Amino acid sequence: MNLVDRRDFLRHLLTAAGLALTPFDRLPFGKRQIAMAQQPRRIIVMGAGLAGLVAAHELVKAGHQVVVLDAQLRPGGRVYTLRDPFADGLYAEAGAARIPDAHDLTRGYVAEFGLKLVPFQPDEPTQSRTKGKRILGPSSQAGGSLGNAVWDDDSLVEALHNVGPEEPIQRFDKIDGGNDRLPAAFAARLGNRIRYGAPVARIEQDEQGVRAIVQRGSGREVVRGDFLICAIPFTVLRGIDVSPSFSSPKRRAIEQLNYSAATRIYLQSATRYWATSGQSGFAILDQIETFDATFGQPGERGIMMLYTLGDLARRLERLTPDQRIQHGIVEAERIYPGMGANFEGGFSWCWSEAPWARGAFAVYLPGQVSTLYPVATRPEGRVHFAGEHLSSWPGWMQGALASGLRAAREVSGRT
Ligand SMILES: Cc1cc2nc3c(=O)[nH]c(=O)nc-3n(C[C@H](O)[C@H](O)[C@H](O)COP(=O)(O)OP(=O)(O)OC[C@H]3O[C@@H](n4cnc5c(N)ncnc54)[C@H](O)[C@@H]3O)c2cc1C
């Protein structure tokens, strides 16, 4: 299949059966908020990722009583800025890294919370290499467009992630100070409505209400509500008891939805030596994408990040952390000679191994778009569903936000 055929094929996959923008998705930011509640309800939100946070935020504004339960000790889920492993206050993203220009919801909430966007990458040529052939392309193609690619299976997965229902991405930005500032801003507004260290192990519902059973050490706590928004990945939902069981089509969707793996390797370098040889630090290769994670951050030191998806990410998961770093140094040396001499230390992150994610993001396979998507988004009794996987933008913060707003509106409209 040549490049154009492949591109059309991918668009077809994404728009064929459900991932095209819904009328609700087309509403501009500011028109998706929900009306004041006629009858305030008690709503449990499972998951303090962006989907759960935005749902909780808008439901509170509409007058509902909300409790958010998250298994971890921080908000944000897959928006996770790594700070501790690195020197000089430098940071790098484990998950969401870049915000396309068309993502109005993400940009809208960034503005609502007074956060600042800065460019994700310099406005310089980006190195691309496919099957050993090196190509220079405009930086706007880095990680966003379908240009310059001869796809193998991994880059197909990446392309699926990078295509949104809207048309070409012209630029990317990121949040000054780290993308975790967005979930942190939601969390600050929600205050003690969020309960951390609260993994939900079981969901029960009947005519009176819904109950989330939280497992804390050897103890169990029952949290009661009128409705529940389940904003956790299906990979994790697979391990949760549900009584009575969800319908069999829903169970099938939860079991079968495909998720990509993603592994990132971070190399702290004594200098950003690649810049002195005229390289931006951003490159797209056959199976690896590189970011200068520290682009725009002050200081001499830098963090080169290697980003892999699909099969290569899975192969890297099977290595020890040290082996991953060694692999990263060899690859970085090949792309930007000099890493060996500048390397200070490294870190890696595998999303499939993260217990509360167990995968990077949903990648609907051809048959799954038409068979799983409609049923995956549908409520089951008092339980509604949100998350990047249940949106027109799977694998993006925009998708998580859109799904959370949709679920909040569904719940708020119930009597
Ligand atoms: C490698 C990678 C690269 C990405 N790149 C980008 C990018 O460049 N730009 C972009 O916009 N987006 C990007 N994304 C996507 C973006 O990060 C996600 O779409 C978004 O953060 C998902 O939000 P969510 O709320 O749906 O899920 P999550 O963020 O996963 O939130 C789910 C929450 O539920 C909690 N939870 C799980 N199980 C339980 C339980 N049993 N009980 C209680 N709580 C539980 C988790 O702790 C978590 O906080 C990327 C993601 C990854 C992984």
Tab-separated table of C-alpha atoms and ligand atoms in Angstrom:
chain	number	residue	atom	x	y	z
A	1	MET	CA	0.000	0.000	0.000
A	2	ASN	CA	1.531	3.359	-0.888
A	3	LEU	CA	1.585	6.347	1.426
A	4	VAL	CA	-1.623	7.973	0.218
A	5	ASP	CA	-3.517	4.701	0.300
A	6	ARG	CA	-2.310	4.066	3.817
A	7	ARG	CA	-3.330	7.546	4.947
A	8	ASP	CA	-6.805	7.168	3.502
A	9	PHE	CA	-7.064	3.717	4.997
A	10	LEU	CA	-6.290	5.102	8.446
A	11	ARG	CA	-8.787	7.929	8.114
A	12	HIS	CA	-11.350	5.400	7.060
A	13	LEU	CA	-10.631	3.282	10.096
A	14	LEU	CA	-11.186	6.185	12.405
A	15	THR	CA	-14.221	7.701	10.816
A	16	ALA	CA	-15.989	4.617	9.512
A	17	ALA	CA	-18.079	3.768	12.505
A	18	GLY	CA	-18.372	6.129	15.366
A	19	LEU	CA	-15.132	8.006	15.789
A	20	ALA	CA	-16.221	10.871	13.585
A	21	LEU	CA	-17.140	13.949	15.582
A	22	THR	CA	-20.570	13.725	17.184
A	23	PRO	CA	-22.768	16.879	17.274
A	24	PHE	CA	-21.832	17.220	20.959
A	25	ASP	CA	-18.124	17.021	20.076
A	26	ARG	CA	-18.606	19.840	17.592
A	27	LEU	CA	-19.820	22.276	20.243
A	28	PRO	CA	-17.152	24.879	20.963
A	29	PHE	CA	-15.515	25.115	24.382
A	30	GLY	CA	-17.868	26.901	26.752
A	31	LYS	CA	-20.992	25.443	25.154
A	32	ARG	CA	-20.499	21.957	26.562
A	33	GLN	CA	-20.928	22.793	30.231
A	34	ILE	CA	-24.040	21.424	31.912
A	35	ALA	CA	-27.102	23.293	33.206
A	36	MET	CA	-27.722	23.827	36.937
A	37	ALA	CA	-29.230	20.719	38.514
A	38	GLN	CA	-32.964	20.683	39.168
A	39	GLN	CA	-32.400	17.817	41.528
A	40	PRO	CA	-28.908	17.634	43.057
A	41	ARG	CA	-27.541	14.092	43.081
A	42	ARG	CA	-24.736	12.301	44.838
A	43	ILE	CA	-22.328	11.139	42.161
A	44	ILE	CA	-19.316	8.875	42.565
A	45	VAL	CA	-16.528	9.422	40.032
A	46	MET	CA	-14.069	6.550	39.688
A	47	GLY	CA	-10.710	7.885	38.510
A	48	ALA	CA	-9.036	11.286	38.878
A	49	GLY	CA	-7.589	11.326	35.362
A	50	LEU	CA	-8.712	14.186	33.129
A	51	ALA	CA	-11.978	12.416	32.233
A	52	GLY	CA	-13.013	11.969	35.861
A	53	LEU	CA	-11.714	15.379	36.916
A	54	VAL	CA	-13.583	17.340	34.271
A	55	ALA	CA	-16.793	15.405	34.965
A	56	ALA	CA	-16.479	16.113	38.700
A	57	HIS	CA	-15.578	19.775	38.096
A	58	GLU	CA	-18.605	20.447	35.896
A	59	LEU	CA	-20.994	18.430	38.093
A	60	VAL	CA	-19.939	20.406	41.160
A	61	LYS	CA	-20.477	23.661	39.234
A	62	ALA	CA	-23.959	22.391	38.320
A	63	GLY	CA	-24.802	21.862	41.996
A	64	HIS	CA	-24.269	18.125	42.450
A	65	GLN	CA	-22.542	16.427	45.351
A	66	VAL	CA	-19.468	14.601	44.063
A	67	VAL	CA	-16.867	12.245	45.466
A	68	VAL	CA	-13.880	11.230	43.315
A	69	LEU	CA	-12.051	7.995	44.141
A	70	ASP	CA	-8.553	7.391	42.799
A	71	ALA	CA	-6.282	4.456	43.466
A	72	GLN	CA	-3.141	6.572	43.310
A	73	LEU	CA	-1.827	9.339	45.573
A	74	ARG	CA	-1.899	12.017	42.861
A	75	PRO	CA	-4.383	13.257	40.260
A	76	GLY	CA	-3.834	13.072	36.503
A	77	GLY	CA	-3.498	9.367	35.656
A	78	ARG	CA	-1.786	9.286	32.276
A	79	VAL	CA	-0.947	12.973	32.444
A	80	TYR	CA	2.134	12.405	34.523
A	81	THR	CA	5.144	14.712	34.640
A	82	LEU	CA	8.300	12.986	35.881
A	83	ARG	CA	10.344	15.292	38.100
A	84	ASP	CA	12.148	13.260	40.759
A	85	PRO	CA	14.565	11.281	38.606
A	86	PHE	CA	16.214	14.369	37.103
A	87	ALA	CA	18.684	17.076	38.179
A	88	ASP	CA	18.326	20.883	38.186
A	89	GLY	CA	14.535	20.860	38.421
A	90	LEU	CA	14.266	19.390	34.924
A	91	TYR	CA	11.173	17.390	34.063
A	92	ALA	CA	9.810	15.159	31.279
A	93	GLU	CA	6.408	13.749	30.427
A	94	ALA	CA	5.655	10.053	31.011
A	95	GLY	CA	2.303	10.386	29.207
A	96	ALA	CA	0.601	13.293	27.452
A	97	ALA	CA	3.299	15.512	25.975
A	98	ARG	CA	1.877	17.767	23.235
A	99	ILE	CA	-1.299	19.682	22.571
A	100	PRO	CA	-2.359	20.101	18.930
A	101	ASP	CA	-3.700	23.461	17.834
A	102	ALA	CA	-7.182	22.074	17.117
A	103	HIS	CA	-7.721	20.659	20.614
A	104	ASP	CA	-10.029	23.396	21.840
A	105	LEU	CA	-11.145	21.628	25.005
A	106	THR	CA	-7.628	21.032	26.265
A	107	ARG	CA	-6.669	24.589	25.369
A	108	GLY	CA	-9.924	25.908	26.833
A	109	TYR	CA	-9.320	24.388	30.267
A	110	VAL	CA	-5.647	25.426	30.156
A	111	ALA	CA	-6.875	29.005	29.690
A	112	GLU	CA	-9.675	28.669	32.281
A	113	PHE	CA	-7.088	27.770	34.928
A	114	GLY	CA	-4.698	30.552	33.886
A	115	LEU	CA	-1.971	28.139	32.725
A	116	LYS	CA	0.467	29.146	30.009
A	117	LEU	CA	1.195	27.268	26.796
A	118	VAL	CA	4.696	27.221	25.327
A	119	PRO	CA	5.891	25.651	22.060
A	120	PHE	CA	6.433	21.913	22.220
A	121	GLN	CA	9.318	22.008	19.749
A	122	PRO	CA	11.362	24.574	17.825
A	123	ASP	CA	10.213	25.808	14.510
A	124	GLU	CA	13.041	24.026	12.713
A	125	PRO	CA	13.375	21.029	10.464
A	126	THR	CA	12.774	17.700	12.121
A	127	GLN	CA	14.783	14.651	11.231
A	128	SER	CA	12.810	11.704	9.908
A	129	ARG	CA	14.187	8.386	8.862
A	130	THR	CA	12.313	5.537	7.317
A	131	LYS	CA	13.944	2.220	6.600
A	132	GLY	CA	17.423	3.731	6.864
A	133	LYS	CA	16.636	6.718	4.618
A	134	ARG	CA	17.040	10.092	6.314
A	135	ILE	CA	14.591	12.857	5.416
A	136	LEU	CA	14.297	16.410	6.713
A	137	GLY	CA	10.769	17.693	7.095
A	138	PRO	CA	9.064	20.674	8.714
A	139	SER	CA	8.866	20.438	12.480
A	140	SER	CA	5.066	20.520	12.425
A	141	GLN	CA	5.265	17.002	11.089
A	142	ALA	CA	6.996	15.677	14.171
A	143	GLY	CA	4.672	13.279	15.822
A	144	GLY	CA	1.607	14.811	14.365
A	145	SER	CA	1.165	14.369	10.686
A	146	LEU	CA	1.258	11.335	8.519
A	147	GLY	CA	3.984	12.739	6.294
A	148	ASN	CA	7.341	11.100	5.613
A	149	ALA	CA	6.346	7.664	6.738
A	150	VAL	CA	6.640	4.210	5.301
A	151	TRP	CA	4.719	2.396	7.942
A	152	ASP	CA	5.505	-0.852	9.561
A	153	ASP	CA	3.242	-2.223	12.243
A	154	ASP	CA	4.594	0.030	14.966
A	155	SER	CA	4.351	3.201	13.003
A	156	LEU	CA	0.850	2.164	11.999
A	157	VAL	CA	-0.063	2.128	15.679
A	158	GLU	CA	1.591	5.495	16.074
A	159	ALA	CA	-0.218	6.891	13.083
A	160	LEU	CA	-3.504	5.708	14.517
A	161	HIS	CA	-2.664	7.572	17.685
A	162	ASN	CA	-1.638	10.666	15.801
A	163	VAL	CA	-4.667	10.951	13.556
A	164	GLY	CA	-7.579	12.837	15.027
A	165	PRO	CA	-10.923	13.410	13.414
A	166	GLU	CA	-9.910	16.951	12.595
A	167	GLU	CA	-7.588	17.980	9.812
A	168	PRO	CA	-3.841	18.496	9.782
A	169	ILE	CA	-2.063	19.613	12.886
A	170	GLN	CA	-0.092	22.790	12.250
A	171	ARG	CA	1.587	23.118	15.619
A	172	PHE	CA	1.927	21.609	19.064
A	173	ASP	CA	2.263	23.284	22.437
A	174	LYS	CA	2.798	22.091	25.997
A	175	ILE	CA	1.998	23.537	29.407
A	176	ASP	CA	4.730	25.694	30.871
A	177	GLY	CA	6.042	23.934	33.979
A	178	GLY	CA	4.711	20.503	32.991
A	179	ASN	CA	1.431	19.108	31.706
A	180	ASP	CA	0.526	17.813	35.170
A	181	ARG	CA	-0.396	21.404	35.999
A	182	LEU	CA	-3.716	20.857	34.242
A	183	PRO	CA	-4.942	17.929	36.398
A	184	ALA	CA	-3.412	19.660	39.438
A	185	ALA	CA	-5.552	22.734	38.714
A	186	PHE	CA	-8.746	20.662	38.492
A	187	ALA	CA	-7.763	18.836	41.679
A	188	ALA	CA	-7.130	22.090	43.552
A	189	ARG	CA	-10.681	23.217	42.748
A	190	LEU	CA	-12.153	19.893	43.819
A	191	GLY	CA	-10.190	19.878	47.100
A	192	ASN	CA	-11.185	17.143	49.521
A	193	ARG	CA	-13.919	15.867	47.235
A	194	ILE	CA	-11.083	13.738	45.828
A	195	ARG	CA	-10.022	10.738	47.880
A	196	TYR	CA	-6.614	9.361	47.010
A	197	GLY	CA	-5.318	5.877	47.785
A	198	ALA	CA	-8.876	4.653	47.185
A	199	PRO	CA	-8.864	1.795	44.651
A	200	VAL	CA	-12.365	0.627	43.786
A	201	ALA	CA	-12.452	-3.179	43.828
A	202	ARG	CA	-16.180	-3.710	43.293
A	203	ILE	CA	-19.210	-1.858	41.924
A	204	GLU	CA	-22.727	-2.761	43.064
A	205	GLN	CA	-26.017	-1.263	41.960
A	206	ASP	CA	-29.747	-1.785	42.554
A	207	GLU	CA	-32.932	0.268	42.414
A	208	GLN	CA	-31.898	2.364	45.406
A	209	GLY	CA	-28.455	3.425	44.241
A	210	VAL	CA	-24.893	2.483	43.419
A	211	ARG	CA	-22.023	1.500	45.704
A	212	ALA	CA	-18.269	1.604	45.119
A	213	ILE	CA	-16.380	-0.769	47.374
A	214	VAL	CA	-12.919	0.590	48.111
A	215	GLN	CA	-10.190	-1.771	49.191
A	216	ARG	CA	-7.846	-0.158	51.746
A	217	GLY	CA	-5.245	-2.582	53.066
A	218	SER	CA	-7.235	-5.373	54.672
A	219	GLY	CA	-10.314	-3.145	55.160
A	220	ARG	CA	-13.213	-2.339	52.842
A	221	GLU	CA	-15.168	0.871	52.680
A	222	VAL	CA	-18.507	1.358	50.961
A	223	VAL	CA	-19.105	4.667	49.166
A	224	ARG	CA	-22.751	5.258	48.201
A	225	GLY	CA	-24.215	7.380	45.444
A	226	ASP	CA	-27.128	7.836	43.065
A	227	PHE	CA	-24.945	7.395	39.973
A	228	LEU	CA	-21.359	6.452	39.218
A	229	ILE	CA	-19.071	7.641	36.422
A	230	CYS	CA	-16.505	4.978	35.690
A	231	ALA	CA	-13.533	6.917	34.250
A	232	ILE	CA	-10.824	4.268	34.376
A	233	PRO	CA	-9.238	2.367	31.469
A	234	PHE	CA	-10.999	-0.817	30.355
A	235	THR	CA	-7.702	-2.675	30.944
A	236	VAL	CA	-8.168	-2.029	34.682
A	237	LEU	CA	-11.958	-2.385	34.698
A	238	ARG	CA	-11.422	-5.994	33.518
A	239	GLY	CA	-10.222	-6.876	37.029
A	240	ILE	CA	-13.073	-5.243	38.967
A	241	ASP	CA	-16.087	-7.158	40.354
A	242	VAL	CA	-19.419	-5.830	39.159
A	243	SER	CA	-22.743	-6.875	40.666
A	244	PRO	CA	-25.052	-7.498	38.954
A	245	SER	CA	-22.743	-8.114	35.962
A	246	PHE	CA	-22.781	-5.668	33.087
A	247	SER	CA	-24.603	-6.859	29.954
A	248	SER	CA	-22.701	-9.368	27.847
A	249	PRO	CA	-22.041	-6.906	24.954
A	250	LYS	CA	-20.563	-4.479	27.486
A	251	ARG	CA	-18.423	-7.200	29.068
A	252	ARG	CA	-17.189	-8.155	25.612
A	253	ALA	CA	-16.270	-4.524	24.828
A	254	ILE	CA	-14.391	-4.201	28.144
A	255	GLU	CA	-12.499	-7.457	27.510
A	256	GLN	CA	-11.672	-6.950	23.866
A	257	LEU	CA	-10.877	-3.277	23.358
A	258	ASN	CA	-7.314	-3.062	22.065
A	259	TYR	CA	-4.722	-0.915	23.843
A	260	SER	CA	-1.275	0.034	22.557
A	261	ALA	CA	1.823	-0.398	24.665
A	262	ALA	CA	4.173	2.581	25.064
A	263	THR	CA	7.668	2.601	26.534
A	264	ARG	CA	9.730	5.727	27.035
A	265	ILE	CA	13.442	5.942	27.807
A	266	TYR	CA	14.883	9.155	29.282
A	267	LEU	CA	18.581	9.951	29.048
A	268	GLN	CA	19.905	12.812	31.154
A	269	SER	CA	22.724	14.483	29.269
A	270	ALA	CA	25.339	16.877	30.722
A	271	THR	CA	24.702	19.247	27.818
A	272	ARG	CA	22.135	19.616	25.061
A	273	TYR	CA	24.952	18.804	22.656
A	274	TRP	CA	22.575	17.944	19.821
A	275	ALA	CA	21.620	21.638	19.545
A	276	THR	CA	25.239	22.652	18.978
A	277	SER	CA	25.315	20.456	15.890
A	278	GLY	CA	22.139	22.076	14.582
A	279	GLN	CA	19.731	19.311	15.599
A	280	SER	CA	16.433	20.113	17.281
A	281	GLY	CA	16.365	16.839	19.208
A	282	PHE	CA	13.016	15.926	17.636
A	283	ALA	CA	13.048	13.064	15.159
A	284	ILE	CA	10.736	10.429	13.754
A	285	LEU	CA	12.359	7.147	12.859
A	286	ASP	CA	10.991	3.780	11.857
A	287	GLN	CA	10.010	2.703	15.330
A	288	ILE	CA	11.294	5.407	17.643
A	289	GLU	CA	10.426	9.028	18.035
A	290	THR	CA	12.856	11.303	19.907
A	291	PHE	CA	11.966	14.418	21.894
A	292	ASP	CA	14.187	16.955	23.571
A	293	ALA	CA	11.988	16.744	26.656
A	294	THR	CA	13.752	19.809	28.062
A	295	PHE	CA	13.116	22.068	25.079
A	296	GLY	CA	12.315	25.514	26.530
A	297	GLN	CA	13.445	24.576	30.066
A	298	PRO	CA	16.344	26.614	31.481
A	299	GLY	CA	19.816	25.160	32.089
A	300	GLU	CA	22.691	23.368	30.411
A	301	ARG	CA	21.617	19.806	31.024
A	302	GLY	CA	19.015	18.131	28.861
A	303	ILE	CA	16.792	15.066	28.753
A	304	MET	CA	16.616	13.148	25.494
A	305	MET	CA	13.508	11.010	25.380
A	306	LEU	CA	13.023	7.965	23.153
A	307	TYR	CA	9.346	7.126	22.587
A	308	THR	CA	8.245	3.724	21.324
A	309	LEU	CA	4.813	2.210	20.733
A	310	GLY	CA	3.405	-1.179	19.773
A	311	ASP	CA	5.722	-4.169	19.320
A	312	LEU	CA	8.973	-2.401	20.086
A	313	ALA	CA	7.488	-0.977	23.288
A	314	ARG	CA	6.505	-4.509	24.288
A	315	ARG	CA	9.987	-5.847	23.531
A	316	LEU	CA	11.515	-3.100	25.673
A	317	GLU	CA	9.154	-3.967	28.529
A	318	ARG	CA	10.762	-7.389	28.706
A	319	LEU	CA	14.231	-5.905	29.365
A	320	THR	CA	15.484	-4.878	32.787
A	321	PRO	CA	15.524	-1.120	33.459
A	322	ASP	CA	19.319	-1.100	33.009
A	323	GLN	CA	19.095	-2.934	29.699
A	324	ARG	CA	16.506	-0.416	28.507
A	325	ILE	CA	18.837	2.457	29.323
A	326	GLN	CA	21.720	0.741	27.516
A	327	HIS	CA	19.486	0.236	24.497
A	328	GLY	CA	18.514	3.918	24.698
A	329	ILE	CA	22.141	5.078	24.763
A	330	VAL	CA	22.984	2.990	21.693
A	331	GLU	CA	19.958	4.334	19.786
A	332	ALA	CA	20.587	7.929	20.847
A	333	GLU	CA	24.247	7.657	19.845
A	334	ARG	CA	23.140	6.440	16.423
A	335	ILE	CA	20.726	9.360	15.956
A	336	TYR	CA	22.652	12.089	17.781
A	337	PRO	CA	26.328	11.056	18.059
A	338	GLY	CA	27.745	12.204	21.410
A	339	MET	CA	25.288	10.695	23.886
A	340	GLY	CA	27.904	8.217	25.149
A	341	ALA	CA	30.169	11.074	26.284
A	342	ASN	CA	27.358	13.243	27.706
A	343	PHE	CA	25.220	10.599	29.416
A	344	GLU	CA	24.719	11.053	33.170
A	345	GLY	CA	21.901	8.643	33.975
A	346	GLY	CA	18.613	7.296	32.707
A	347	PHE	CA	15.086	6.295	33.539
A	348	SER	CA	12.354	4.368	31.731
A	349	TRP	CA	8.583	4.124	31.933
A	350	CYS	CA	6.398	1.301	30.535
A	351	TRP	CA	2.671	2.080	30.481
A	352	SER	CA	1.620	-1.575	30.298
A	353	GLU	CA	3.314	-2.149	33.638
A	354	ALA	CA	1.626	0.793	35.373
A	355	PRO	CA	-0.968	-1.007	37.541
A	356	TRP	CA	-3.676	1.663	37.195
A	357	ALA	CA	-3.296	2.037	33.416
A	358	ARG	CA	-2.068	-1.342	32.070
A	359	GLY	CA	-1.596	0.093	28.609
A	360	ALA	CA	-0.989	3.436	26.948
A	361	PHE	CA	-4.239	4.253	25.167
A	362	ALA	CA	-7.021	2.613	23.183
A	363	VAL	CA	-6.315	1.867	19.538
A	364	TYR	CA	-9.496	0.603	17.933
A	365	LEU	CA	-8.723	-2.165	15.473
A	366	PRO	CA	-10.680	-2.246	12.206
A	367	GLY	CA	-13.573	-4.427	13.358
A	368	GLN	CA	-13.688	-2.889	16.807
A	369	VAL	CA	-14.762	0.568	15.739
A	370	SER	CA	-18.155	-0.585	14.563
A	371	THR	CA	-18.689	-3.435	17.007
A	372	LEU	CA	-17.286	-2.174	20.305
A	373	TYR	CA	-17.395	1.613	20.312
A	374	PRO	CA	-21.184	2.177	20.463
A	375	VAL	CA	-21.705	-0.357	23.223
A	376	ALA	CA	-18.555	0.677	25.102
A	377	THR	CA	-19.873	4.214	25.639
A	378	ARG	CA	-23.418	3.178	26.659
A	379	PRO	CA	-24.466	3.434	30.360
A	380	GLU	CA	-25.265	0.272	32.308
A	381	GLY	CA	-28.016	1.125	34.777
A	382	ARG	CA	-26.655	3.753	37.159
A	383	VAL	CA	-23.110	3.418	35.828
A	384	HIS	CA	-21.904	5.796	33.101
A	385	PHE	CA	-18.562	5.574	31.323
A	386	ALA	CA	-15.833	8.075	30.445
A	387	GLY	CA	-12.173	8.027	29.435
A	388	GLU	CA	-10.045	8.716	26.370
A	389	HIS	CA	-11.085	5.317	24.991
A	390	LEU	CA	-14.719	6.456	24.802
A	391	SER	CA	-14.279	9.570	22.709
A	392	SER	CA	-13.635	10.794	19.182
A	393	TRP	CA	-10.015	11.487	20.182
A	394	PRO	CA	-8.698	8.241	21.718
A	395	GLY	CA	-5.177	8.674	23.031
A	396	TRP	CA	-5.474	12.417	23.612
A	397	MET	CA	-6.245	14.636	26.593
A	398	GLN	CA	-8.952	16.182	24.402
A	399	GLY	CA	-10.623	12.764	24.240
A	400	ALA	CA	-10.554	12.312	28.005
A	401	LEU	CA	-12.067	15.780	28.512
A	402	ALA	CA	-14.752	15.310	25.845
A	403	SER	CA	-15.792	11.949	27.310
A	404	GLY	CA	-15.934	13.351	30.842
A	405	LEU	CA	-18.171	16.191	29.729
A	406	ARG	CA	-20.421	13.769	27.873
A	407	ALA	CA	-20.758	11.485	30.918
A	408	ALA	CA	-21.394	14.449	33.239
A	409	ARG	CA	-24.157	15.665	30.968
A	410	GLU	CA	-25.707	12.167	30.796
A	411	VAL	CA	-25.743	11.834	34.585
A	412	SER	CA	-26.950	15.361	35.231
A	413	GLY	CA	-29.851	14.853	32.850
A	414	ARG	CA	-31.135	11.757	34.676
A	415	THR	CA	-34.104	11.888	36.961
B	1	LIG	C1	2.565	7.395	26.152
B	1	LIG	C2	1.397	8.340	26.033
B	1	LIG	C3	1.518	9.449	25.226
B	1	LIG	C4	0.458	10.364	25.138
B	1	LIG	N1	0.631	11.509	24.410
B	1	LIG	C5	-0.341	12.446	24.432
B	1	LIG	C6	-0.107	13.727	23.868
B	1	LIG	O1	0.986	14.022	23.394
B	1	LIG	N2	-1.121	14.631	23.898
B	1	LIG	C7	-2.333	14.358	24.470
B	1	LIG	O2	-3.220	15.222	24.468
B	1	LIG	N3	-2.571	13.140	25.038
B	1	LIG	C8	-1.600	12.204	25.036
B	1	LIG	N4	-1.797	11.007	25.661
B	1	LIG	C9	-3.153	10.637	26.092
B	1	LIG	C10	-3.605	11.209	27.423
B	1	LIG	O3	-2.603	11.099	28.379
B	1	LIG	C11	-4.839	10.393	27.835
B	1	LIG	O4	-5.771	10.356	26.774
B	1	LIG	C12	-5.551	10.938	29.049
B	1	LIG	O5	-4.650	11.405	30.018
B	1	LIG	C13	-6.457	9.828	29.606
B	1	LIG	O6	-7.229	10.342	30.659
B	1	LIG	P1	-8.335	9.418	31.316
B	1	LIG	O7	-8.963	10.226	32.377
B	1	LIG	O8	-9.191	8.825	30.256
B	1	LIG	O9	-7.556	8.173	31.953
B	1	LIG	P2	-6.388	8.150	33.032
B	1	LIG	O10	-5.532	9.344	32.928
B	1	LIG	O11	-5.737	6.818	32.917
B	1	LIG	O12	-7.166	8.248	34.429
B	1	LIG	C14	-7.738	7.139	35.049
B	1	LIG	C15	-7.568	7.282	36.551
B	1	LIG	O13	-8.240	6.191	37.166
B	1	LIG	C16	-7.485	5.735	38.259
B	1	LIG	N5	-7.885	4.348	38.507
B	1	LIG	C17	-7.634	3.262	37.754
B	1	LIG	N6	-8.205	2.190	38.310
B	1	LIG	C18	-8.833	2.594	39.427
B	1	LIG	C19	-9.611	1.945	40.420
B	1	LIG	N7	-9.856	0.634	40.392
B	1	LIG	N8	-10.116	2.685	41.445
B	1	LIG	C20	-9.882	4.009	41.508
B	1	LIG	N9	-9.132	4.669	40.595
B	1	LIG	C21	-8.625	3.970	39.571
B	1	LIG	C22	-6.037	5.914	37.829
B	1	LIG	O14	-5.195	6.009	38.956
B	1	LIG	C23	-6.113	7.206	37.013
B	1	LIG	O15	-5.814	8.331	37.809
B	1	LIG	C24	-0.753	10.092	25.812
B	1	LIG	C25	-0.866	8.969	26.626
B	1	LIG	C26	0.211	8.111	26.750
B	1	LIG	C27	0.092	6.932	27.685
